[in-house]
Short mmCIF file of C-alpha atoms and ligand atoms in Angstrom, two decimals:
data_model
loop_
_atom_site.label_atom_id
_atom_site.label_comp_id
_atom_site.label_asym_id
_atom_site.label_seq_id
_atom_site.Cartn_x
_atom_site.Cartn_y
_atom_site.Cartn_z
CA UNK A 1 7.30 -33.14 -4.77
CA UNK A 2 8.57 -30.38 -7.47
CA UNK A 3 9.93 -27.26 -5.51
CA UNK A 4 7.08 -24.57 -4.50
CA UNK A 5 7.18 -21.33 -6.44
CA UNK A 6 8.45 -18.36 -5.10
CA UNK A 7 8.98 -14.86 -6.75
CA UNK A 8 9.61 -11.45 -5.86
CA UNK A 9 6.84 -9.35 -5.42
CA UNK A 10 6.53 -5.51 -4.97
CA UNK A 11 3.39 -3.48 -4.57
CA UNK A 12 3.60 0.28 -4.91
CA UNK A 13 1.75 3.39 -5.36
CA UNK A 14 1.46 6.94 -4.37
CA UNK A 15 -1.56 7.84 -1.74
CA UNK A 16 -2.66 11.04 -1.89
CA UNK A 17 -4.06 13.22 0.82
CA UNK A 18 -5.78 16.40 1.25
CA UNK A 19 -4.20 18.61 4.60
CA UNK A 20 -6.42 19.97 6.62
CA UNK A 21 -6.03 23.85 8.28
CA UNK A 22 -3.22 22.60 10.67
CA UNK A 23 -1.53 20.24 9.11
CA UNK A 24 -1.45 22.38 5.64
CA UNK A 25 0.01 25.40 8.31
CA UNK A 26 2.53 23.14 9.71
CA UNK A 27 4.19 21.41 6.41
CA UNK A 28 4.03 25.62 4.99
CA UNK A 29 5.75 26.77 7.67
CA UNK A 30 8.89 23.86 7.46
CA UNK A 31 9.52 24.85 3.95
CA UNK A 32 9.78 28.43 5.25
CA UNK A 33 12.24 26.92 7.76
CA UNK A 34 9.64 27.72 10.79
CA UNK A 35 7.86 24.80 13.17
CA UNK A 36 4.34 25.43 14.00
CA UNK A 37 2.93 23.78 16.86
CA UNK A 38 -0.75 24.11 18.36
CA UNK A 39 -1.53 25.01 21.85
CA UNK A 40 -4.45 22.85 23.64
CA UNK A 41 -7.23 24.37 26.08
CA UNK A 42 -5.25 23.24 28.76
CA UNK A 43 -1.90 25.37 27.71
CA UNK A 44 -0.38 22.24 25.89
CA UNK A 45 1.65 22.69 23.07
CA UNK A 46 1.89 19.49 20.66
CA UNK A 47 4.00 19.37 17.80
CA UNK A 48 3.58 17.87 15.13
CA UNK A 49 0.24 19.42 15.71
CA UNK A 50 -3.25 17.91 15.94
CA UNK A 51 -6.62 19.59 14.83
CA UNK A 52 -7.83 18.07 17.82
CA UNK A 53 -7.65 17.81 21.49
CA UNK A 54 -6.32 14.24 21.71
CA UNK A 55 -7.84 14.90 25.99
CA UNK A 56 -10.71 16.91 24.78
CA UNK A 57 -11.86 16.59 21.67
CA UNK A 58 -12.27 19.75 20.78
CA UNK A 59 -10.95 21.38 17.96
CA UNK A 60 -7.43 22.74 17.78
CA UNK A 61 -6.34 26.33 16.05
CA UNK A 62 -4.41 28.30 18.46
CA UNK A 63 -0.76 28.11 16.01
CA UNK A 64 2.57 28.75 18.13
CA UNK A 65 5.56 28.50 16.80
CA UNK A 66 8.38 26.48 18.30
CA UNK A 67 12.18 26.15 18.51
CA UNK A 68 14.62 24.28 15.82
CA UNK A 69 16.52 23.33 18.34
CA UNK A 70 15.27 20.82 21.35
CA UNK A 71 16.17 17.71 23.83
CA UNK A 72 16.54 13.82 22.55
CA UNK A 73 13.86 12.42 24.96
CA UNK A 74 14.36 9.03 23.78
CA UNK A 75 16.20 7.13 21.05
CA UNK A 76 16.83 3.78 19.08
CA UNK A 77 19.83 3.22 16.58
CA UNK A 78 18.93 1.92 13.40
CA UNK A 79 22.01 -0.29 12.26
CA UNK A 80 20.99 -0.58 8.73
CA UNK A 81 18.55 2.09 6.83
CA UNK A 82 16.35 1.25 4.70
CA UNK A 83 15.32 2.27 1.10
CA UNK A 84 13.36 5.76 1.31
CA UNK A 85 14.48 6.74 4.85
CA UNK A 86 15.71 10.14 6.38
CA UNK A 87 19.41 8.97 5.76
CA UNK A 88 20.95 6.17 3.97
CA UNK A 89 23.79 5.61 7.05
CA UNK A 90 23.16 4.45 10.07
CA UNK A 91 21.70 7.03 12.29
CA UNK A 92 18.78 7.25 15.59
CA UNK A 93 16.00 7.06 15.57
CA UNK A 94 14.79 10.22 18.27
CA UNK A 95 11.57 11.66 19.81
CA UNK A 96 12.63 15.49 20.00
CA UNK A 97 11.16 17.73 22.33
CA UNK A 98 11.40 20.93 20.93
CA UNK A 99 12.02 23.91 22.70
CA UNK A 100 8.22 24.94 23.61
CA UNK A 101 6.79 22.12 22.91
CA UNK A 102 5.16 19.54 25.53
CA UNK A 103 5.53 16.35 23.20
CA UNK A 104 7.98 14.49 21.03
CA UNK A 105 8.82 14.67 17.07
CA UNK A 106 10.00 11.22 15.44
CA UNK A 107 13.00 12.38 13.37
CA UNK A 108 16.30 11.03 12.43
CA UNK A 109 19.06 12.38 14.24
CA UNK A 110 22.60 12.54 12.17
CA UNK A 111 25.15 11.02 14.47
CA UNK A 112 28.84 9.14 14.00
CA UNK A 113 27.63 5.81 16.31
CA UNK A 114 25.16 4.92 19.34
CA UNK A 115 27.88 6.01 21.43
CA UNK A 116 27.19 9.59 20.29
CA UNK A 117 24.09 9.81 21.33
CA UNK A 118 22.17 10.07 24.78
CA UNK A 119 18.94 10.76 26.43
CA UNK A 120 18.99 14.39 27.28
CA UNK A 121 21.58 15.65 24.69
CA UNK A 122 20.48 18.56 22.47
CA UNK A 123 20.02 18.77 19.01
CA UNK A 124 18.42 20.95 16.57
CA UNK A 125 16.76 20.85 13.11
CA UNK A 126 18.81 20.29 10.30
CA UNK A 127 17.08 21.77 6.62
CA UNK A 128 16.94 19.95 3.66
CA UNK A 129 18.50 22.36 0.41
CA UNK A 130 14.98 21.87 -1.39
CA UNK A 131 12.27 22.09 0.23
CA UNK A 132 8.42 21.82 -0.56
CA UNK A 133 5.79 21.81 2.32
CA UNK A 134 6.54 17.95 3.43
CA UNK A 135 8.35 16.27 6.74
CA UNK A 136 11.02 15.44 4.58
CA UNK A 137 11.81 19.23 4.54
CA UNK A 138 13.42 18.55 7.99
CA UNK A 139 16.67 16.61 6.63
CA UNK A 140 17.34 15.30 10.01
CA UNK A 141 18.45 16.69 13.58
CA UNK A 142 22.02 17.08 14.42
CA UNK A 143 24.07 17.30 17.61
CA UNK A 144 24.15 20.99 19.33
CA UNK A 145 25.86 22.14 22.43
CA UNK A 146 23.83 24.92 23.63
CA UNK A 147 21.33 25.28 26.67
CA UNK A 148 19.90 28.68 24.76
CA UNK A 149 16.39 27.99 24.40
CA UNK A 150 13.89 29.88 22.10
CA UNK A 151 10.28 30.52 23.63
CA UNK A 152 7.08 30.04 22.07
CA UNK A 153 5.30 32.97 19.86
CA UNK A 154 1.96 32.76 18.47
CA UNK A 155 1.65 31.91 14.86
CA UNK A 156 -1.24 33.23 12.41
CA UNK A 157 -0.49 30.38 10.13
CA UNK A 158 -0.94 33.26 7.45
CA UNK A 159 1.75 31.55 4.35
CA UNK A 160 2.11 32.76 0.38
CA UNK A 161 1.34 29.82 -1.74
CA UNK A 162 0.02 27.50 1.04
CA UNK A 163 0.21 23.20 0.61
CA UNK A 164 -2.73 21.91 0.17
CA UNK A 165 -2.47 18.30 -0.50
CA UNK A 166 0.92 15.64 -0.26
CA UNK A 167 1.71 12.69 -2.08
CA UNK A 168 2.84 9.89 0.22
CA UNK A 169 4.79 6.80 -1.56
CA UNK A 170 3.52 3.40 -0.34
CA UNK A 171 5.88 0.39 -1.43
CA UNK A 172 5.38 -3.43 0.11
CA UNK A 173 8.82 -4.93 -1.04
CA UNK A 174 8.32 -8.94 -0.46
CA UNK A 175 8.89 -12.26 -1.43
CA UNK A 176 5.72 -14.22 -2.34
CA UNK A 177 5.56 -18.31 -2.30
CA UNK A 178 2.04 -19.62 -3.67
CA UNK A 179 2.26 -23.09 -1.66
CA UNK A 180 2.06 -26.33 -2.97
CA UNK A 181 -1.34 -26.63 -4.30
CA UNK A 182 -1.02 -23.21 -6.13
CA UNK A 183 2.71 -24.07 -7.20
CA UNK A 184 1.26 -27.38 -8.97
CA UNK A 185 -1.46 -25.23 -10.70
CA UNK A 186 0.97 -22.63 -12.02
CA UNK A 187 2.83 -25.11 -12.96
CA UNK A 188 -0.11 -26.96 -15.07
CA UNK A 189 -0.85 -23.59 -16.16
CA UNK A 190 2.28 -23.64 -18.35
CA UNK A 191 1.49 -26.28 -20.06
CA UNK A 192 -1.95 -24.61 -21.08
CA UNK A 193 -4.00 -26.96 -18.97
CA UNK A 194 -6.20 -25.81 -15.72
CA UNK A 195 -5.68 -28.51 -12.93
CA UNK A 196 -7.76 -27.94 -9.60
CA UNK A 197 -7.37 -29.93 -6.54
CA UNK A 198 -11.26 -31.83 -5.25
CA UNK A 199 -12.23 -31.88 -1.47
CA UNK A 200 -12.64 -35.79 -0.64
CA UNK A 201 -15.17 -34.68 1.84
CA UNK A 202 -17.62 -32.66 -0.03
CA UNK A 203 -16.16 -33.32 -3.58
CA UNK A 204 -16.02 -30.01 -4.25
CA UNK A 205 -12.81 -28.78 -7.02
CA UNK A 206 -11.10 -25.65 -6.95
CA UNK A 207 -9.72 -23.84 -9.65
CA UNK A 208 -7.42 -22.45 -8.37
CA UNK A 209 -6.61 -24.40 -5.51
CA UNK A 210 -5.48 -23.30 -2.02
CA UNK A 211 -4.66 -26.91 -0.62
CA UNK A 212 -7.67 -27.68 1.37
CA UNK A 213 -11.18 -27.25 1.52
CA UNK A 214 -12.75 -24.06 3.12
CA UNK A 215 -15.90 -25.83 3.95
CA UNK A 216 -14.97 -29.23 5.18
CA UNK A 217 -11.05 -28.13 6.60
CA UNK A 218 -9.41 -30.75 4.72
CA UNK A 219 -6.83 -31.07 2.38
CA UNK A 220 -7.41 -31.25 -1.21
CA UNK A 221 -4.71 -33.35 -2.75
CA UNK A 222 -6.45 -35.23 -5.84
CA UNK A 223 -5.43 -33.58 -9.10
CA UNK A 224 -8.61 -33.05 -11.53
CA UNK A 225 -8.04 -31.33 -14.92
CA UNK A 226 -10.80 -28.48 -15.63
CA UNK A 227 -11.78 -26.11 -18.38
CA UNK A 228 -10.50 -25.11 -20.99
CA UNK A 229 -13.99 -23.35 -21.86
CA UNK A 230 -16.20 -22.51 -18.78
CA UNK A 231 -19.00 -19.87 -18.27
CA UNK A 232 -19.74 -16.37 -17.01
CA UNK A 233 -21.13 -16.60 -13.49
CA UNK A 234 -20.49 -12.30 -12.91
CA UNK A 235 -18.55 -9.90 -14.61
CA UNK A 236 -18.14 -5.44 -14.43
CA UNK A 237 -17.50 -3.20 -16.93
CA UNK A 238 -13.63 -1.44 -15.77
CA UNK A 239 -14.21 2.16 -17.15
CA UNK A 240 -11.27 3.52 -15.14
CA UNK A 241 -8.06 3.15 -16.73
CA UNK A 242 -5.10 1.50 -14.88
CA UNK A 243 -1.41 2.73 -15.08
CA UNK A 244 1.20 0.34 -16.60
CA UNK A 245 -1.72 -1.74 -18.38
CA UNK A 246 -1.87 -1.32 -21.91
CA UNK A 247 -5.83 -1.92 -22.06
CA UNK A 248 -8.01 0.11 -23.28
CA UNK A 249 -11.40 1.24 -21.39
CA UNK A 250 -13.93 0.09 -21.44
CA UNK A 251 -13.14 -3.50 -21.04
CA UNK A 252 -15.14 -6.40 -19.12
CA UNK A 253 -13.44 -8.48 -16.20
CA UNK A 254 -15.58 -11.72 -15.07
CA UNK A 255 -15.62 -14.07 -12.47
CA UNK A 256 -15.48 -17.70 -15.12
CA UNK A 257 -16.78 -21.09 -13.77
CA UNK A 258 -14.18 -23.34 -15.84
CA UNK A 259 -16.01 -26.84 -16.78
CA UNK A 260 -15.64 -29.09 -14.66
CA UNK A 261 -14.84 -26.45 -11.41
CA UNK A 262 -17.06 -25.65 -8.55
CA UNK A 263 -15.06 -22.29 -7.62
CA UNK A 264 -15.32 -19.07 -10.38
CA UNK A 265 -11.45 -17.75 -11.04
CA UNK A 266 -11.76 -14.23 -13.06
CA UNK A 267 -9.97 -12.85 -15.94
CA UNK A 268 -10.56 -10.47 -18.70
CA UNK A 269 -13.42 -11.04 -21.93
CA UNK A 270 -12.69 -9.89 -25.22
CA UNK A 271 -13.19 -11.18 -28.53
CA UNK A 272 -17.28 -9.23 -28.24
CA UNK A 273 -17.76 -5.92 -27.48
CA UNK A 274 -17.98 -5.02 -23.72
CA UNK A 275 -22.05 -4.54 -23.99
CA UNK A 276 -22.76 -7.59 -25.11
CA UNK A 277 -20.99 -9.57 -22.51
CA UNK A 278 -23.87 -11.38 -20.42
CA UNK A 279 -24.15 -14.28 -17.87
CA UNK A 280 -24.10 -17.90 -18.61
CA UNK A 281 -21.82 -16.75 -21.69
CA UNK A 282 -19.97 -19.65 -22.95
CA UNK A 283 -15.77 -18.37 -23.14
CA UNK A 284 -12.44 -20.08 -23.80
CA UNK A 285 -8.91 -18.81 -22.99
CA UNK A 286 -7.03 -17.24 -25.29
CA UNK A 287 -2.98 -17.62 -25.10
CA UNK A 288 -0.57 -14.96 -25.76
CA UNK A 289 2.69 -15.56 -27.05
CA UNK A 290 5.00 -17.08 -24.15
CA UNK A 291 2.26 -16.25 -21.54
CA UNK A 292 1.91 -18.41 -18.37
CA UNK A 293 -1.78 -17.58 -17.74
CA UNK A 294 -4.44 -17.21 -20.54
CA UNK A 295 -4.09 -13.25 -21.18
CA UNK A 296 -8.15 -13.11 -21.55
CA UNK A 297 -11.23 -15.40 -22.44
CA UNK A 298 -13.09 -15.57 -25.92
CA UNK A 299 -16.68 -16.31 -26.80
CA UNK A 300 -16.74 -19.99 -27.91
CA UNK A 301 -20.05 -19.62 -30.52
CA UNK A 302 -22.12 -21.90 -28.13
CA UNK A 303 -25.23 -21.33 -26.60
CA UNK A 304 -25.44 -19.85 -23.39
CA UNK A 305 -25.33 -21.87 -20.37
CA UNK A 306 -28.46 -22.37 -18.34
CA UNK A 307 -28.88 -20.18 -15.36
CA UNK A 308 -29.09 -23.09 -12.72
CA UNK A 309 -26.15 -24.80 -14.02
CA UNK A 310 -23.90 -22.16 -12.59
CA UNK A 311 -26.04 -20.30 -10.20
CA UNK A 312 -23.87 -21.94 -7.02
CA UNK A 313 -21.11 -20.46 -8.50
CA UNK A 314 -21.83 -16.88 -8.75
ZN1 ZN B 1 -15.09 -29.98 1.11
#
């Protein structure tokens, strides 16, 4: 059994959100060093604030502002930080009640060792040097001896230049392993040739393979050599324009029905232009230099193929 693949794998991209009223008020206000909170129908005051009565239901605009300083109301120490958080040395994790507020803030709080830090001690908000209307404006808290306490004031969320929108930074950082069956047909694949595994049950082959059969819960373990050429069973025209891929729009992805395969697999047409591309069109792979996987599929000159010999496989 040759060793199953594995490879680092990271998926990232920036999501982008619109704020609404309160939330636009309350990331404004920590770049101008203040910390709105909102105050519910029932005298409540929640911070980070809500645009809605998490009891009620109704909707939330009643701005107070809070204090910068407050009371760890429960903590966790976080050994080793990761990449992108608050601080890149240990430090706690805290819920911080600020003073006037009724609930807790998640925050880092800046501290030598776990021994430093207790339920009950007080800490207050420490500012980042830049900041630009995010949560990330608040650097981290940090350890402060005094019992003064600020009192609420109500806020008219009224800010030059208000933030309208953030950009939030998603990253999945893994390690991906394909399994056996998909192992052996990466492996084929660098050879050039497309192996798929068939069900002994229903006799079914799948290109690629996952190992066993989704129909019949079996494994698939006989080796059957497919392709090269196959079919068209689907395809869409990609008119938007992805970052890092040096394609250009419009361009035509398809699901392909390699000869020989009862499962479609899907990779790029070209070689025709994009409105001509058509089901039952007969297409080959086409090899880049060094590639491991065909980098897209070429019309072969035949005849189309007839609609019922692939119509299971759309
Ligand atoms: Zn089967």
């Amino acid at each position: 059994m040759p060793e199953v693949l594995k490879a680092p794998l990271i998926v990232e991209f920036p999501f982008t959100r619109s704020l609404g009223p309160v939330q636009s008020a309350f990331l404004t206000g920590l770049r101008e060093r203040t910390v709105l909170g909102v105050r519910t129908g029932e005298g409540k005051v929640l911070v980070p604030p809500v645009e809605y009565d998490p009891v009620t239901a109704e909707e939330i605009r009643d701005l107070v502002e809070v204090g910068a300083t407050g009371t760890v109301t429960t903590w966790a120490w976080n050994h080793e930080p990761r990449r992108g958080q608050p601080l890149d040395r240990p430090f706690a994790w805290v819920l911080v009640q600020l003073d006037g507020a009724d609930t807790g803030l998640l925050h880092a709080l800046d501290a030598p060792g776990p021994e430093a830090v207790r339920t009950g001690m007080r800490v207050r908000v420490r500012w980042a040097g830049e900041r630009t209307g995010a949560i990330t404006d608040i650097a981290c808290f940090e350890p402060y001896e005094s019992e003064t306490r600020s009192q609420v004031a109500p806020h008219d969320g009224e800010f030059e230049d208000r933030v309208s929108g953030i950009v939030a930074p998603a990253r999945l950082d893994y390690s991906y392993s394909p399994g056996r069956a998909q192992t052996r047909y990466i492996n084929a694949l660098a050879d050039r040739r497309a192996v798929g595994e068939r069900c002994p049950s229903c006799r079914k082959v799948y290109v690629p393979p996952r190992g066993a059969c989704p129909t019949c819960g079996v494994a698939t373990d006989e080796q059957v050599e497919v392709g090269p050429a196959g079919t068209v069973t689907t395809y869409c025209i990609v008119n938007i324009k992805a970052k890092n891929l040096d394609i250009e729009v419009p361009y035509v992805y398809a699901h392909i029905a390699l000869d020989g395969a009862d499962l479609a697999l899907h990779g790029r047409i070209a070689g025709i232009p994009y409105d001509q591309v058509r089901m039952g069109l007969r297409v080959e792979p086409v090899w880049s230099e060094g590639g491991r996987w065909p980098d897209h599929y070429r019309p072969t000159g035949e005849p189309d193929a007839d609609y019922d010999t692939y119509k299971e496989l759309i």
